[in-house]
Short mmCIF file of C-alpha atoms in Angstrom, two decimals:
data_model
loop_
_atom_site.label_atom_id
_atom_site.label_comp_id
_atom_site.label_asym_id
_atom_site.label_seq_id
_atom_site.Cartn_x
_atom_site.Cartn_y
_atom_site.Cartn_z
CA MET G 1 -1.77 -16.03 1.45
CA LEU G 2 -2.00 -14.28 4.83
CA ASN G 3 0.40 -16.84 6.29
CA LEU G 4 2.85 -16.15 3.48
CA LEU G 5 2.57 -12.39 4.09
CA THR G 6 3.18 -12.89 7.80
CA ALA G 7 6.28 -14.96 7.07
CA GLU G 8 7.55 -12.31 4.65
CA LYS G 9 6.98 -9.59 7.25
CA ILE G 10 9.12 -11.45 9.79
CA LYS G 11 11.91 -11.98 7.27
CA LEU G 12 11.85 -8.39 6.10
CA VAL G 13 11.99 -6.85 9.56
CA ARG G 14 15.15 -8.85 10.19
CA SER G 15 16.61 -7.99 6.81
CA LYS G 16 19.17 -5.24 6.26
CA LYS G 17 17.90 -4.78 2.70
CA LEU G 18 14.63 -3.30 3.97
CA TRP G 19 16.31 -0.68 6.14
CA ILE G 20 18.84 0.19 3.44
CA VAL G 21 16.03 0.92 0.96
CA LEU G 22 14.02 2.98 3.45
CA GLY G 23 17.20 4.76 4.56
CA ILE G 24 18.14 5.77 1.01
CA LEU G 25 14.65 7.02 0.17
CA SER G 26 14.47 8.96 3.46
CA ILE G 27 17.89 10.60 3.23
CA LEU G 28 17.61 11.51 -0.46
CA PRO G 29 15.16 14.45 -0.06
CA ILE G 30 17.19 15.86 2.83
CA LEU G 31 20.32 15.88 0.69
CA GLN G 32 18.40 17.54 -2.13
CA VAL G 33 17.14 20.29 0.20
CA VAL G 34 20.72 20.99 1.26
CA ASN G 35 21.92 20.95 -2.34
CA SER G 36 19.15 23.32 -3.44
CA LYS G 37 19.95 25.68 -0.57
CA ILE G 38 23.63 25.74 -1.51
CA SER G 39 22.71 26.45 -5.15
CA VAL G 40 20.47 29.35 -4.16
CA ASN G 41 23.17 30.76 -1.87
CA ASN G 42 25.55 30.67 -4.83
CA GLY G 43 23.19 32.78 -6.89
CA ALA G 44 21.13 30.15 -8.68
CA GLN G 45 17.36 30.44 -8.98
CA LEU G 46 15.17 27.35 -8.64
CA ASN G 47 12.84 26.68 -11.54
CA GLN G 48 9.95 24.26 -11.15
CA THR G 49 10.11 22.95 -14.71
CA ILE G 50 13.80 22.13 -14.36
CA ASP G 51 14.21 21.39 -10.64
CA THR G 52 10.71 19.91 -10.15
CA VAL G 53 10.68 20.56 -6.38
CA ILE G 54 11.31 24.18 -5.38
CA ASN G 55 9.19 24.57 -2.24
CA GLY G 56 7.02 22.61 0.17
CA ALA G 57 4.00 22.56 -2.12
CA THR G 58 5.91 20.99 -5.00
CA GLY G 59 7.40 18.48 -2.56
CA ILE G 60 4.50 16.21 -3.52
CA LEU G 61 6.45 15.66 -6.75
CA MET G 62 9.44 14.03 -5.04
CA MET G 63 8.64 10.78 -6.85
CA GLU G 64 8.89 12.57 -10.18
CA LYS G 65 12.12 14.32 -9.19
CA ASN G 66 13.71 11.04 -8.07
CA GLY G 67 11.95 8.67 -10.46
CA LEU G 68 15.09 6.97 -11.78
CA THR G 69 16.67 6.61 -8.33
CA VAL G 70 13.49 5.13 -6.86
CA LEU G 71 13.21 2.60 -9.68
CA LEU G 72 16.86 1.54 -9.45
CA VAL G 73 16.77 1.18 -5.66
CA ILE G 74 13.49 -0.76 -5.65
CA SER G 75 14.57 -2.97 -8.55
CA ALA G 76 17.78 -3.89 -6.73
CA PHE G 77 15.79 -4.78 -3.61
CA ILE G 78 13.31 -6.94 -5.58
CA CYS G 79 16.06 -8.76 -7.47
CA PHE G 80 17.81 -9.80 -4.25
CA PHE G 81 14.56 -10.27 -2.33
CA ILE G 82 13.23 -12.81 -4.85
CA GLY G 83 16.45 -14.11 -6.40
CA GLU G 84 17.83 -15.29 -3.06
CA GLU G 85 14.74 -17.46 -2.56
CA PHE G 86 15.70 -19.46 -5.64
CA GLN G 87 19.46 -19.44 -5.05
CA LYS G 88 19.20 -20.50 -1.40
CA GLY G 89 16.41 -22.95 -2.15
CA THR G 90 14.10 -21.48 0.49
CA ILE G 91 11.32 -21.24 -2.10
CA ARG G 92 11.00 -25.02 -1.94
CA ASN G 93 10.04 -24.82 1.74
CA ALA G 94 6.90 -22.86 0.98
CA LEU G 95 5.96 -24.81 -2.13
CA SER G 96 6.55 -28.16 -0.44
CA LEU G 97 3.90 -27.23 2.13
CA GLY G 98 1.34 -27.03 -0.65
CA ARG G 99 1.35 -23.26 -1.05
CA SER G 100 -0.10 -22.13 -4.35
CA ARG G 101 2.45 -20.72 -6.76
CA THR G 102 -0.03 -17.99 -7.64
CA TYR G 103 -0.31 -16.98 -3.97
CA TYR G 104 3.46 -17.14 -3.60
CA TYR G 105 3.97 -14.87 -6.62
CA MET G 106 1.29 -12.42 -5.49
CA THR G 107 2.77 -12.34 -1.98
CA LYS G 108 6.10 -11.16 -3.36
CA LEU G 109 4.35 -8.56 -5.51
CA VAL G 110 2.29 -7.27 -2.57
CA VAL G 111 5.37 -7.03 -0.34
CA ALA G 112 7.29 -5.14 -3.03
CA ALA G 113 4.31 -2.83 -3.57
CA LEU G 114 3.90 -2.10 0.15
CA LEU G 115 7.61 -1.44 0.62
CA THR G 116 7.54 0.92 -2.35
CA LEU G 117 4.52 2.71 -0.89
CA VAL G 118 6.16 3.17 2.52
CA GLY G 119 9.40 4.31 0.89
CA VAL G 120 7.81 6.93 -1.39
CA ILE G 121 5.59 8.20 1.45
CA LEU G 122 8.68 8.77 3.61
CA MET G 123 10.50 10.42 0.73
CA THR G 124 7.55 12.69 -0.07
CA VAL G 125 6.90 13.67 3.55
CA PHE G 126 10.57 14.47 4.21
CA GLY G 127 10.68 16.39 0.93
CA ILE G 128 7.63 18.50 1.77
CA ILE G 129 8.86 19.20 5.29
CA GLY G 130 12.45 19.91 4.27
CA PHE G 131 11.63 22.24 1.39
CA SER G 132 8.94 23.99 3.48
CA VAL G 133 11.44 24.71 6.24
CA VAL G 134 14.09 26.06 3.87
CA PHE G 135 12.05 27.66 1.07
CA GLY G 136 8.58 27.98 2.58
CA PHE G 137 5.49 25.99 1.62
CA GLY G 138 4.57 28.31 -1.24
CA GLU G 139 2.23 27.06 -3.93
CA VAL G 140 2.09 25.27 -7.28
CA ALA G 141 1.62 27.63 -10.21
CA GLU G 142 -1.77 27.39 -11.95
CA ILE G 143 -3.16 25.09 -9.24
CA SER G 144 -6.13 26.44 -7.26
CA ASN G 145 -7.14 23.33 -5.30
CA TYR G 146 -3.82 22.11 -3.92
CA LEU G 147 -5.14 19.24 -1.79
CA TRP G 148 -6.96 17.61 -4.70
CA PHE G 149 -3.92 18.11 -6.94
CA ALA G 150 -1.60 16.57 -4.31
CA ILE G 151 -3.80 13.49 -3.92
CA LYS G 152 -4.08 12.94 -7.68
CA ALA G 153 -0.37 13.55 -8.27
CA PHE G 154 0.73 11.15 -5.52
CA ILE G 155 -1.63 8.36 -6.62
CA THR G 156 -0.66 8.74 -10.27
CA LEU G 157 3.07 8.77 -9.58
CA TYR G 158 2.76 5.76 -7.28
CA PHE G 159 0.89 3.78 -9.93
CA LEU G 160 3.55 4.62 -12.52
CA ILE G 161 6.26 3.33 -10.18
CA LEU G 162 4.15 0.33 -9.16
CA SER G 163 3.78 -0.75 -12.79
CA ASN G 164 7.57 -0.96 -13.01
CA VAL G 165 7.68 -2.84 -9.70
CA SER G 166 5.44 -5.50 -11.26
CA ILE G 167 7.88 -5.79 -14.18
CA TYR G 168 10.85 -6.22 -11.83
CA VAL G 169 8.97 -8.96 -9.96
CA MET G 170 8.21 -10.74 -13.24
CA ILE G 171 11.85 -10.50 -14.36
CA SER G 172 13.07 -11.88 -11.03
CA PHE G 173 10.76 -14.89 -11.22
CA LEU G 174 11.78 -15.57 -14.81
CA THR G 175 15.55 -15.38 -14.26
CA LYS G 176 15.59 -17.00 -10.77
CA ASN G 177 18.94 -15.35 -10.09
CA SER G 178 19.66 -12.09 -8.27
CA ALA G 179 22.57 -10.96 -10.45
CA VAL G 180 20.92 -11.82 -13.76
CA SER G 181 17.60 -10.22 -12.81
CA LEU G 182 19.45 -7.13 -11.58
CA ILE G 183 21.17 -6.73 -14.95
CA TRP G 184 17.95 -7.20 -16.92
CA SER G 185 16.00 -4.88 -14.62
CA PHE G 186 18.60 -2.14 -14.97
CA LEU G 187 18.72 -2.61 -18.76
CA TYR G 188 14.93 -2.42 -18.96
CA THR G 189 14.84 0.73 -16.82
CA ILE G 190 17.51 2.52 -18.83
CA ALA G 191 16.19 1.38 -22.23
CA THR G 192 12.54 2.28 -21.68
CA GLY G 193 13.37 5.40 -19.70
CA PHE G 194 15.97 7.07 -21.87
CA GLY G 195 15.35 5.20 -25.11
CA ALA G 196 11.87 6.70 -25.24
CA GLY G 197 13.45 10.12 -25.64
CA ILE G 198 14.88 9.03 -29.00
CA PHE G 199 11.56 7.75 -30.35
CA GLN G 200 9.75 10.88 -29.16
CA GLN G 201 11.71 12.82 -31.75
CA THR G 202 9.87 10.91 -34.50
CA GLU G 203 6.32 11.59 -35.66
CA HIS G 204 5.22 7.96 -36.11
CA PHE G 205 6.61 6.36 -32.94
CA LYS G 206 6.15 9.20 -30.45
CA GLN G 207 2.75 8.03 -29.21
CA LEU G 208 3.91 4.41 -28.85
CA THR G 209 6.42 5.41 -26.18
CA PHE G 210 3.58 6.32 -23.83
CA TRP G 211 2.57 2.69 -23.58
CA PHE G 212 5.58 2.48 -21.28
CA SER G 213 4.88 4.03 -17.89
CA GLU G 214 8.47 5.27 -17.58
CA SER G 215 7.86 7.63 -20.50
CA PHE G 216 5.22 9.42 -18.46
CA LEU G 217 7.42 9.39 -15.37
CA PHE G 218 10.49 10.82 -17.08
CA TYR G 219 9.02 13.09 -19.75
CA SER G 220 5.97 14.67 -18.10
CA ASP G 221 5.72 17.75 -15.92
CA PHE G 222 3.17 16.71 -13.30
CA ALA G 223 2.59 20.31 -12.25
CA LYS G 224 1.50 21.52 -15.68
CA PRO G 225 -2.22 21.50 -16.61
CA ALA G 226 -1.45 19.93 -20.00
CA ASP G 227 0.04 16.87 -18.26
CA ILE G 228 -2.37 16.86 -15.31
CA VAL G 229 -5.23 16.03 -17.69
CA LYS G 230 -3.27 12.91 -18.67
CA TYR G 231 -3.35 11.49 -15.12
CA PRO G 232 -6.20 9.05 -15.93
CA GLU G 233 -4.34 7.81 -19.00
CA MET G 234 -1.20 7.29 -16.91
CA ILE G 235 -3.13 5.23 -14.36
CA VAL G 236 -4.80 3.12 -17.07
CA VAL G 237 -1.44 2.34 -18.70
CA SER G 238 -0.02 1.46 -15.28
CA ILE G 239 -2.90 -0.89 -14.40
CA ILE G 240 -2.70 -2.61 -17.79
CA THR G 241 1.04 -3.11 -17.27
CA ILE G 242 0.52 -4.56 -13.78
CA VAL G 243 -2.18 -6.97 -14.98
CA ILE G 244 -0.28 -8.18 -18.05
CA THR G 245 3.08 -8.65 -16.29
CA SER G 246 1.42 -10.42 -13.35
CA ILE G 247 -0.42 -12.84 -15.65
CA ILE G 248 2.75 -13.59 -17.64
CA GLY G 249 4.83 -13.96 -14.48
CA ILE G 250 2.37 -16.31 -12.78
CA LEU G 251 1.83 -18.49 -15.87
CA LEU G 252 5.56 -18.91 -16.50
CA PHE G 253 6.28 -19.46 -12.80
CA LYS G 254 3.69 -22.25 -12.70
CA ARG G 255 5.48 -24.01 -15.55
CA ALA G 256 8.96 -23.44 -14.16
CA ASP G 257 11.02 -26.28 -12.77
CA ILE G 258 12.17 -25.38 -9.24
CA LYS G 259 15.51 -27.08 -8.65
#
């Protein structure tokens, strides 16, 4: 598996897709700082519940603020990253050398997870720095131990995003086509993200929506004590999602006919 990871590293460094993803996630918080500054200059007042990030301290919530954008950007990368292997036939090179399909699948998942981690770290760091420079570091209301809160918030948000990354990887291996997997990934993201809002208006189905990690990502306020206590639940749901999608993806990939 280490050999596969090394090969993926070489391909990624030479790939424009990698730098496009990192570029988008790095520039996004800078643009949002500028936009927030313009809004304040025009008389608007930033509100944490609505704007999510209003100072340097709340910059740790950049993943929450940009949840949909992060998912769409990462899903597009994964769809092309994996789909091209099938379309160009390069997947046969690795498998013909006796590489395990399980290792091959896990290699793609690990690469996608690491890229996501680097991307959200850059986005969060730039967000904290940018908002601190313009609006001051400040604090998070009702939070006494900021460092512990920041660590928990970052880990929880990353796991929520990572669970969706595992789903995008599974979809890409099932469809074996960049365009088709891109469509299904986008449909899944929109349906589970915004469709959950409809079911949350009902008494019987409201709780079911929180078996989808996007429901937590889109409909929770990670700076509020009432939602902070749900961090462990969010991580458990994310881990279950990662395990189930990985098992399904690997089993179906093992049975797939690689043409």
